Amino acid sequence: MIVLIEFHSNRPEIGKSSNIDSWFGRSLPIHHKYKYSYIKEPKFLLYKGKDSIQLAHLLTRPAHSIINQSFDSRLRIDKRRPINGDGFGVGWYDESNPGPDNTPCIFASVTPAWNNQNLARLAEKIRSPLVFAHVRASTSGTLSENNCHPWKYNRLMWMHNGHIQDFNKIKRKLQQSLRDEIFLFVQGNTDSEWAFALFLNQLSDPQAEKFDHHMLKKAMLKTIEQLNIWAEEAGITEPSLLNFAVTDGCSIVCTRYINSRTEEAASLYFSSGTNFKEYKPGHYRMIKADKREDIVLVASEPLTFEKADWLIIPTNTCFVITSKFNVLLFPIKDQYYNADRMRKRQSIVPPAVL
């Protein structure tokens, strides 16, 4: 079930199967001309399914897999195609352990994703019902495994596509706001991991055995709100790109967000159905056998060339996948909310009938 909360949009134009040039051509909602001449923009992907999936079907086999996106990105804000070669990370939950001690396993490396044989080998063997994957183009922090997404804290896993503008101007305030155990948890030096720490600080017990999507959504929105408050206090005028994703292994909460009323956030799409199927080598489609949502994919760029498979998540939206596979979209109604931008620039399927 897909439920949109207070959105007013039209059905997107749905086309037939298309090659990569038309998928990423002018007819799609590609980004505006951004103020910056060059922005390092990572990419991420997440999967939640009722059945486990072999990681290769997400990471290596699709013709526009996240690994291929690391050197052939088509939906960048600056419309260039630079390489995301500053490392990668993959996180997953054990399919054989549904208990509270099922913390995520993470494999990360500073080598480019397309040139790591261990990743390709593991992807052919590992299966999981919940996967996070990220290819890094560093905006802050050194080149090290500690700085590769995703990160984990007990059951929770986090990743970020974007950057916190002028992070050095608010870093000390952020650090001083943290409880000791959260402050000491951080091992790297990226804005993204410190944002994760800020998120953990919003939870009363980040080591709890169970969370629900309401708790995760509330903490996520508080995190964004606090970053905006500090940015305003520091006089930061350029926007931050805050596409965050977090999961406890059951629910997922992610955002497509920019603290601007006029600019567009970094791209984010989702696809849902009953089966993610390879119909010829490198080419996949999402099968929708009925109205059930047995699979939900969220990606910075679509993995398939099927226009009907993917819907864009509107700018400044909180996207939630519940433990029962309900898909919920909430507009983030803060000082940067712009209803006109939603109506003019975004397209999404109307809500399912409850």
Coordinates of C-alpha atoms in Angstrom, one line a residue:
M1 CA 0.0 0.0 0.0
I2 CA 1.3 3.4 -1.0
V3 CA -0.1 6.3 1.0
L4 CA 0.7 10.0 0.3
I5 CA 0.0 12.4 3.2
E6 CA -1.2 15.8 1.9
F7 CA 0.3 15.7 -1.5
H8 CA -1.6 17.1 -4.5
S9 CA 0.0 15.8 -7.7
N10 CA -0.7 14.3 -11.1
R11 CA 0.1 10.9 -12.4
P12 CA 3.5 10.8 -14.1
E13 CA 3.8 10.1 -17.8
I14 CA 4.4 6.4 -18.1
G15 CA 6.2 5.1 -21.1
K16 CA 7.3 1.8 -22.6
S17 CA 10.7 0.2 -22.1
S18 CA 13.4 2.6 -23.0
N19 CA 17.1 2.6 -23.5
I20 CA 19.4 4.5 -21.1
D21 CA 19.6 7.7 -23.2
S22 CA 15.8 8.3 -23.2
W23 CA 15.5 7.3 -19.5
F24 CA 18.0 10.0 -18.5
G25 CA 17.0 12.4 -21.3
R26 CA 15.3 15.8 -21.2
S27 CA 11.8 14.4 -20.7
L28 CA 12.7 13.3 -17.1
P29 CA 12.5 15.6 -14.0
I30 CA 16.3 16.2 -14.0
H31 CA 17.7 18.8 -11.7
H32 CA 17.7 22.5 -12.1
K33 CA 20.9 24.5 -12.8
Y34 CA 22.4 24.5 -9.4
K35 CA 24.3 27.5 -8.0
Y36 CA 27.5 25.5 -7.6
S37 CA 29.6 24.7 -10.6
Y38 CA 30.7 21.4 -9.1
I39 CA 29.3 19.3 -6.3
K40 CA 30.5 15.9 -5.1
E41 CA 27.4 13.8 -4.9
P42 CA 27.4 10.3 -3.6
K43 CA 24.8 7.7 -4.5
F44 CA 22.8 5.3 -2.3
L45 CA 20.4 2.4 -2.7
L46 CA 18.2 0.5 -0.3
Y47 CA 16.1 -2.6 -0.5
K48 CA 13.5 -4.1 1.7
G49 CA 11.7 -7.3 0.7
K50 CA 9.5 -10.0 2.2
D51 CA 12.0 -12.4 0.7
S52 CA 15.8 -12.1 0.7
I53 CA 17.5 -11.0 -2.5
Q54 CA 21.0 -11.9 -3.7
L55 CA 23.1 -8.8 -3.5
A56 CA 24.3 -9.2 -7.0
H57 CA 20.8 -8.3 -8.3
L58 CA 21.2 -4.9 -6.8
L59 CA 25.0 -4.2 -6.8
T60 CA 26.6 -5.7 -9.9
R61 CA 24.2 -7.3 -12.4
P62 CA 21.8 -4.4 -13.4
A63 CA 23.2 -2.4 -16.4
H64 CA 22.7 0.8 -14.3
S65 CA 23.6 -0.8 -10.9
I66 CA 24.8 1.4 -8.1
I67 CA 28.4 0.2 -9.0
N68 CA 27.9 1.5 -12.6
Q69 CA 26.5 4.7 -11.2
S70 CA 29.7 5.2 -9.4
F71 CA 31.5 6.0 -12.7
D72 CA 28.4 6.8 -14.9
S73 CA 26.0 8.9 -12.9
R74 CA 23.2 10.4 -15.0
L75 CA 21.2 12.4 -12.5
R76 CA 23.8 14.6 -10.8
I77 CA 22.8 18.1 -9.7
D78 CA 25.7 19.7 -11.7
K79 CA 24.8 17.5 -14.7
R80 CA 28.4 16.3 -15.0
R81 CA 29.5 12.7 -14.9
P82 CA 32.5 12.6 -12.5
I83 CA 33.5 9.5 -10.8
N84 CA 32.4 8.4 -7.3
G85 CA 35.6 6.6 -6.5
D86 CA 36.2 7.5 -2.8
G87 CA 35.1 4.1 -1.5
F88 CA 31.9 2.2 -0.9
G89 CA 29.9 0.4 1.7
V90 CA 27.3 -2.3 1.8
G91 CA 25.2 -3.2 4.9
W92 CA 22.7 -6.0 5.3
Y93 CA 20.9 -8.0 8.0
D94 CA 21.2 -11.8 8.4
E95 CA 18.2 -13.5 6.8
S96 CA 18.4 -16.4 9.2
N97 CA 18.2 -14.3 12.4
P98 CA 15.0 -12.3 13.0
G99 CA 15.8 -11.8 16.7
P100 CA 16.8 -8.6 18.5
D101 CA 20.5 -9.4 18.3
N102 CA 20.4 -9.2 14.5
T103 CA 22.6 -6.2 14.1
P104 CA 23.7 -5.2 10.5
C105 CA 26.9 -6.5 8.9
I106 CA 28.8 -3.9 6.9
F107 CA 31.5 -4.4 4.3
A108 CA 33.3 -1.2 3.3
S109 CA 36.5 -0.3 1.4
V110 CA 38.3 2.8 0.1
T111 CA 38.8 1.2 -3.3
P112 CA 36.5 2.1 -6.1
A113 CA 33.4 -0.1 -6.1
W114 CA 33.9 -1.2 -9.7
N115 CA 37.4 -2.5 -9.0
N116 CA 36.8 -4.5 -5.8
Q117 CA 36.8 -8.2 -6.5
N118 CA 35.8 -9.1 -3.0
L119 CA 32.6 -7.1 -3.4
A120 CA 31.7 -8.9 -6.6
R121 CA 32.4 -12.3 -5.0
L122 CA 30.4 -11.5 -1.9
A123 CA 27.5 -10.1 -3.9
E124 CA 27.1 -13.5 -5.6
K125 CA 26.8 -15.4 -2.3
I126 CA 25.1 -13.1 0.2
R127 CA 21.3 -12.9 0.5
S128 CA 19.3 -10.5 2.7
P129 CA 15.8 -9.0 3.1
L130 CA 17.2 -5.6 3.9
V131 CA 20.2 -4.0 2.2
F132 CA 21.8 -0.5 2.2
A133 CA 24.5 0.3 -0.4
H134 CA 26.5 3.5 -0.9
V135 CA 29.2 4.8 -3.3
R136 CA 31.2 7.7 -1.9
A137 CA 32.3 11.0 -3.4
S138 CA 33.8 12.7 -0.4
T139 CA 32.7 16.2 0.6
S140 CA 34.4 16.1 4.0
G141 CA 36.6 13.7 5.8
T142 CA 39.7 11.8 4.8
L143 CA 39.8 8.7 2.5
S144 CA 39.4 5.9 5.1
E145 CA 37.1 3.0 5.8
N146 CA 35.8 4.8 8.9
N147 CA 34.4 7.4 6.6
C148 CA 32.6 5.0 4.3
H149 CA 28.8 4.7 4.6
P150 CA 26.8 3.1 5.9
W151 CA 27.4 3.2 9.7
K152 CA 25.8 1.1 12.4
Y153 CA 24.9 1.6 16.0
N154 CA 23.5 -1.6 17.6
R155 CA 20.5 -2.4 15.4
L156 CA 20.5 0.9 13.6
M157 CA 22.1 1.6 10.2
W158 CA 22.5 5.0 8.5
M159 CA 23.8 6.6 5.3
H160 CA 23.7 10.0 3.6
N161 CA 23.7 11.3 0.1
G162 CA 24.7 15.0 0.1
H163 CA 26.6 17.3 2.4
I164 CA 26.1 19.7 5.3
Q165 CA 27.1 23.1 4.0
D166 CA 29.9 24.8 5.9
F167 CA 29.9 22.0 8.4
N168 CA 32.9 23.3 10.2
K169 CA 30.9 26.3 11.3
I170 CA 28.4 24.2 13.3
K171 CA 30.5 21.1 14.1
R172 CA 31.4 22.2 17.6
K173 CA 27.8 23.0 18.5
L174 CA 26.7 19.6 17.2
Q175 CA 29.4 17.8 19.2
Q176 CA 28.6 19.7 22.4
S177 CA 25.0 18.7 22.2
L178 CA 25.7 15.0 22.2
R179 CA 25.5 12.6 25.2
D180 CA 28.9 11.2 26.1
E181 CA 28.2 7.7 24.8
I182 CA 27.1 9.1 21.4
F183 CA 30.0 11.5 21.1
L184 CA 32.5 8.7 21.8
F185 CA 30.8 6.4 19.2
V186 CA 32.0 8.4 16.2
Q187 CA 35.2 7.0 14.6
G188 CA 35.5 9.0 11.4
N189 CA 35.5 12.7 10.6
T190 CA 32.7 13.2 8.0
D191 CA 29.7 15.5 8.3
S192 CA 27.5 12.4 7.5
E193 CA 28.6 10.3 10.5
W194 CA 28.2 13.3 12.9
A195 CA 24.7 13.7 11.5
F196 CA 24.1 10.1 12.4
A197 CA 25.3 10.9 15.9
L198 CA 22.9 13.8 16.1
F199 CA 20.1 11.4 15.0
L200 CA 21.0 8.9 17.7
N201 CA 21.0 11.7 20.3
Q202 CA 17.3 12.3 19.5
L203 CA 16.4 8.8 20.6
S204 CA 15.8 8.2 24.3
D205 CA 17.5 4.8 24.0
P206 CA 19.4 4.2 20.8
Q207 CA 20.4 0.8 22.0
A208 CA 16.8 -0.4 22.3
E209 CA 16.0 -3.8 20.9
K210 CA 13.0 -2.5 18.9
F211 CA 11.9 0.8 17.3
D212 CA 8.9 1.7 15.3
H213 CA 8.7 3.9 12.3
H214 CA 7.1 6.7 14.3
M215 CA 10.1 6.9 16.6
L216 CA 12.6 6.9 13.7
K217 CA 10.6 9.5 11.7
K218 CA 10.4 11.8 14.7
A219 CA 14.1 11.6 15.4
M220 CA 14.9 12.2 11.7
L221 CA 12.8 15.3 11.5
K222 CA 14.3 16.6 14.8
T223 CA 17.8 16.0 13.3
I224 CA 17.0 18.1 10.2
E225 CA 15.3 20.8 12.3
Q226 CA 18.4 21.1 14.6
L227 CA 20.8 21.3 11.6
N228 CA 18.7 24.1 10.2
I229 CA 18.7 26.0 13.5
W230 CA 22.5 25.9 13.7
A231 CA 22.9 26.8 10.1
E232 CA 20.8 29.9 10.6
E233 CA 22.6 30.8 13.8
A234 CA 25.9 30.5 11.9
G235 CA 24.8 32.7 9.1
I236 CA 25.1 29.9 6.5
T237 CA 23.3 31.0 3.3
E238 CA 24.0 28.2 0.9
P239 CA 21.8 25.1 1.2
S240 CA 22.6 21.6 2.5
L241 CA 21.7 18.4 0.7
L242 CA 20.2 16.1 3.3
N243 CA 19.1 12.8 1.7
F244 CA 19.3 10.6 4.8
A245 CA 18.4 7.0 5.3
V246 CA 18.1 5.0 8.5
T247 CA 16.7 1.5 9.5
D248 CA 16.5 -0.7 12.5
G249 CA 16.2 -3.8 10.3
C250 CA 12.4 -3.7 10.2
S251 CA 11.3 -0.1 9.3
I252 CA 13.1 2.4 7.0
V253 CA 12.9 6.2 7.1
C254 CA 14.6 8.3 4.5
T255 CA 14.4 11.9 3.3
R256 CA 14.9 13.8 0.2
Y257 CA 15.6 17.3 1.5
I258 CA 17.3 20.6 0.9
N259 CA 17.0 23.7 3.1
S260 CA 15.9 26.0 0.3
R261 CA 12.4 27.0 -0.8
T262 CA 13.4 27.2 -4.5
E263 CA 16.3 24.7 -5.2
E264 CA 15.8 20.9 -5.8
A265 CA 17.3 18.3 -3.6
A266 CA 19.5 15.5 -4.9
S267 CA 17.6 13.0 -6.9
L268 CA 15.7 10.1 -5.1
Y269 CA 13.4 7.5 -6.7
F270 CA 11.4 4.5 -5.4
S271 CA 10.0 1.4 -7.0
S272 CA 7.7 -1.2 -5.4
G273 CA 6.0 -4.5 -6.4
T274 CA 6.0 -8.2 -6.0
N275 CA 9.1 -9.3 -7.8
F276 CA 12.3 -7.6 -9.1
K277 CA 13.1 -9.8 -12.1
E278 CA 15.9 -10.0 -14.7
Y279 CA 14.3 -10.5 -18.1
K280 CA 17.5 -10.4 -20.1
P281 CA 21.2 -10.0 -19.0
G282 CA 21.6 -6.7 -17.2
H283 CA 18.0 -5.6 -17.7
Y284 CA 15.5 -5.8 -14.8
R285 CA 11.9 -4.8 -14.2
M286 CA 9.6 -4.6 -11.2
I287 CA 6.8 -7.0 -11.5
K288 CA 3.4 -5.9 -10.0
A289 CA 1.3 -9.0 -9.8
D290 CA -1.2 -7.4 -7.5
K291 CA -1.5 -4.4 -5.1
R292 CA 0.8 -5.9 -2.5
E293 CA 4.1 -4.3 -1.8
D294 CA 6.5 -7.3 -1.3
I295 CA 9.5 -5.3 -2.4
V296 CA 10.5 -1.6 -2.1
L297 CA 13.6 -0.1 -3.7
V298 CA 14.8 3.4 -3.1
A299 CA 17.7 4.7 -5.1
S300 CA 19.5 7.9 -6.0
E301 CA 19.2 6.8 -9.7
P302 CA 16.9 4.1 -11.1
L303 CA 18.4 0.7 -11.6
T304 CA 16.2 -0.2 -14.5
F305 CA 15.4 1.4 -17.9
E306 CA 11.6 0.8 -17.3
K307 CA 10.0 4.2 -16.9
A308 CA 6.9 2.6 -15.3
D309 CA 9.0 1.1 -12.5
W310 CA 10.1 4.3 -10.9
L311 CA 8.5 7.3 -9.2
I312 CA 10.4 10.4 -8.1
I313 CA 10.2 11.2 -4.4
P314 CA 9.3 14.9 -4.1
T315 CA 11.8 17.4 -2.7
N316 CA 11.5 17.9 1.1
T317 CA 9.7 14.7 1.8
C318 CA 10.1 12.0 4.5
F319 CA 9.7 8.6 2.9
V320 CA 8.7 5.7 5.3
I321 CA 8.6 1.9 4.7
T322 CA 6.9 0.3 7.7
S323 CA 7.6 -3.2 9.0
K324 CA 4.4 -4.3 7.3
F325 CA 5.5 -2.9 3.9
N326 CA 3.3 0.2 3.9
V327 CA 4.9 3.0 2.0
L328 CA 4.2 6.5 3.4
L329 CA 5.2 9.9 2.1
F330 CA 5.1 12.9 4.3
P331 CA 5.9 16.5 3.2
I332 CA 8.4 18.1 5.6
K333 CA 6.5 21.3 6.5
D334 CA 9.1 23.6 7.9
Q335 CA 10.3 27.1 6.8
Y336 CA 11.5 25.6 3.5
Y337 CA 8.3 23.9 2.5
N338 CA 7.0 25.2 -0.8
A339 CA 3.7 23.8 -2.0
D340 CA 4.1 25.4 -5.4
R341 CA 7.3 23.6 -6.0
M342 CA 5.6 20.3 -5.1
R343 CA 2.8 20.9 -7.6
K344 CA 5.0 22.2 -10.5
R345 CA 8.0 20.0 -10.4
Q346 CA 7.0 16.7 -8.9
S347 CA 5.0 13.8 -10.2
I348 CA 3.9 10.8 -8.3
V349 CA 1.1 8.2 -8.4
P350 CA -2.1 9.1 -6.4
P351 CA -2.6 7.3 -3.1
A352 CA -4.0 3.8 -2.9
V353 CA -7.6 3.5 -1.8
L354 CA -7.6 2.5 1.9

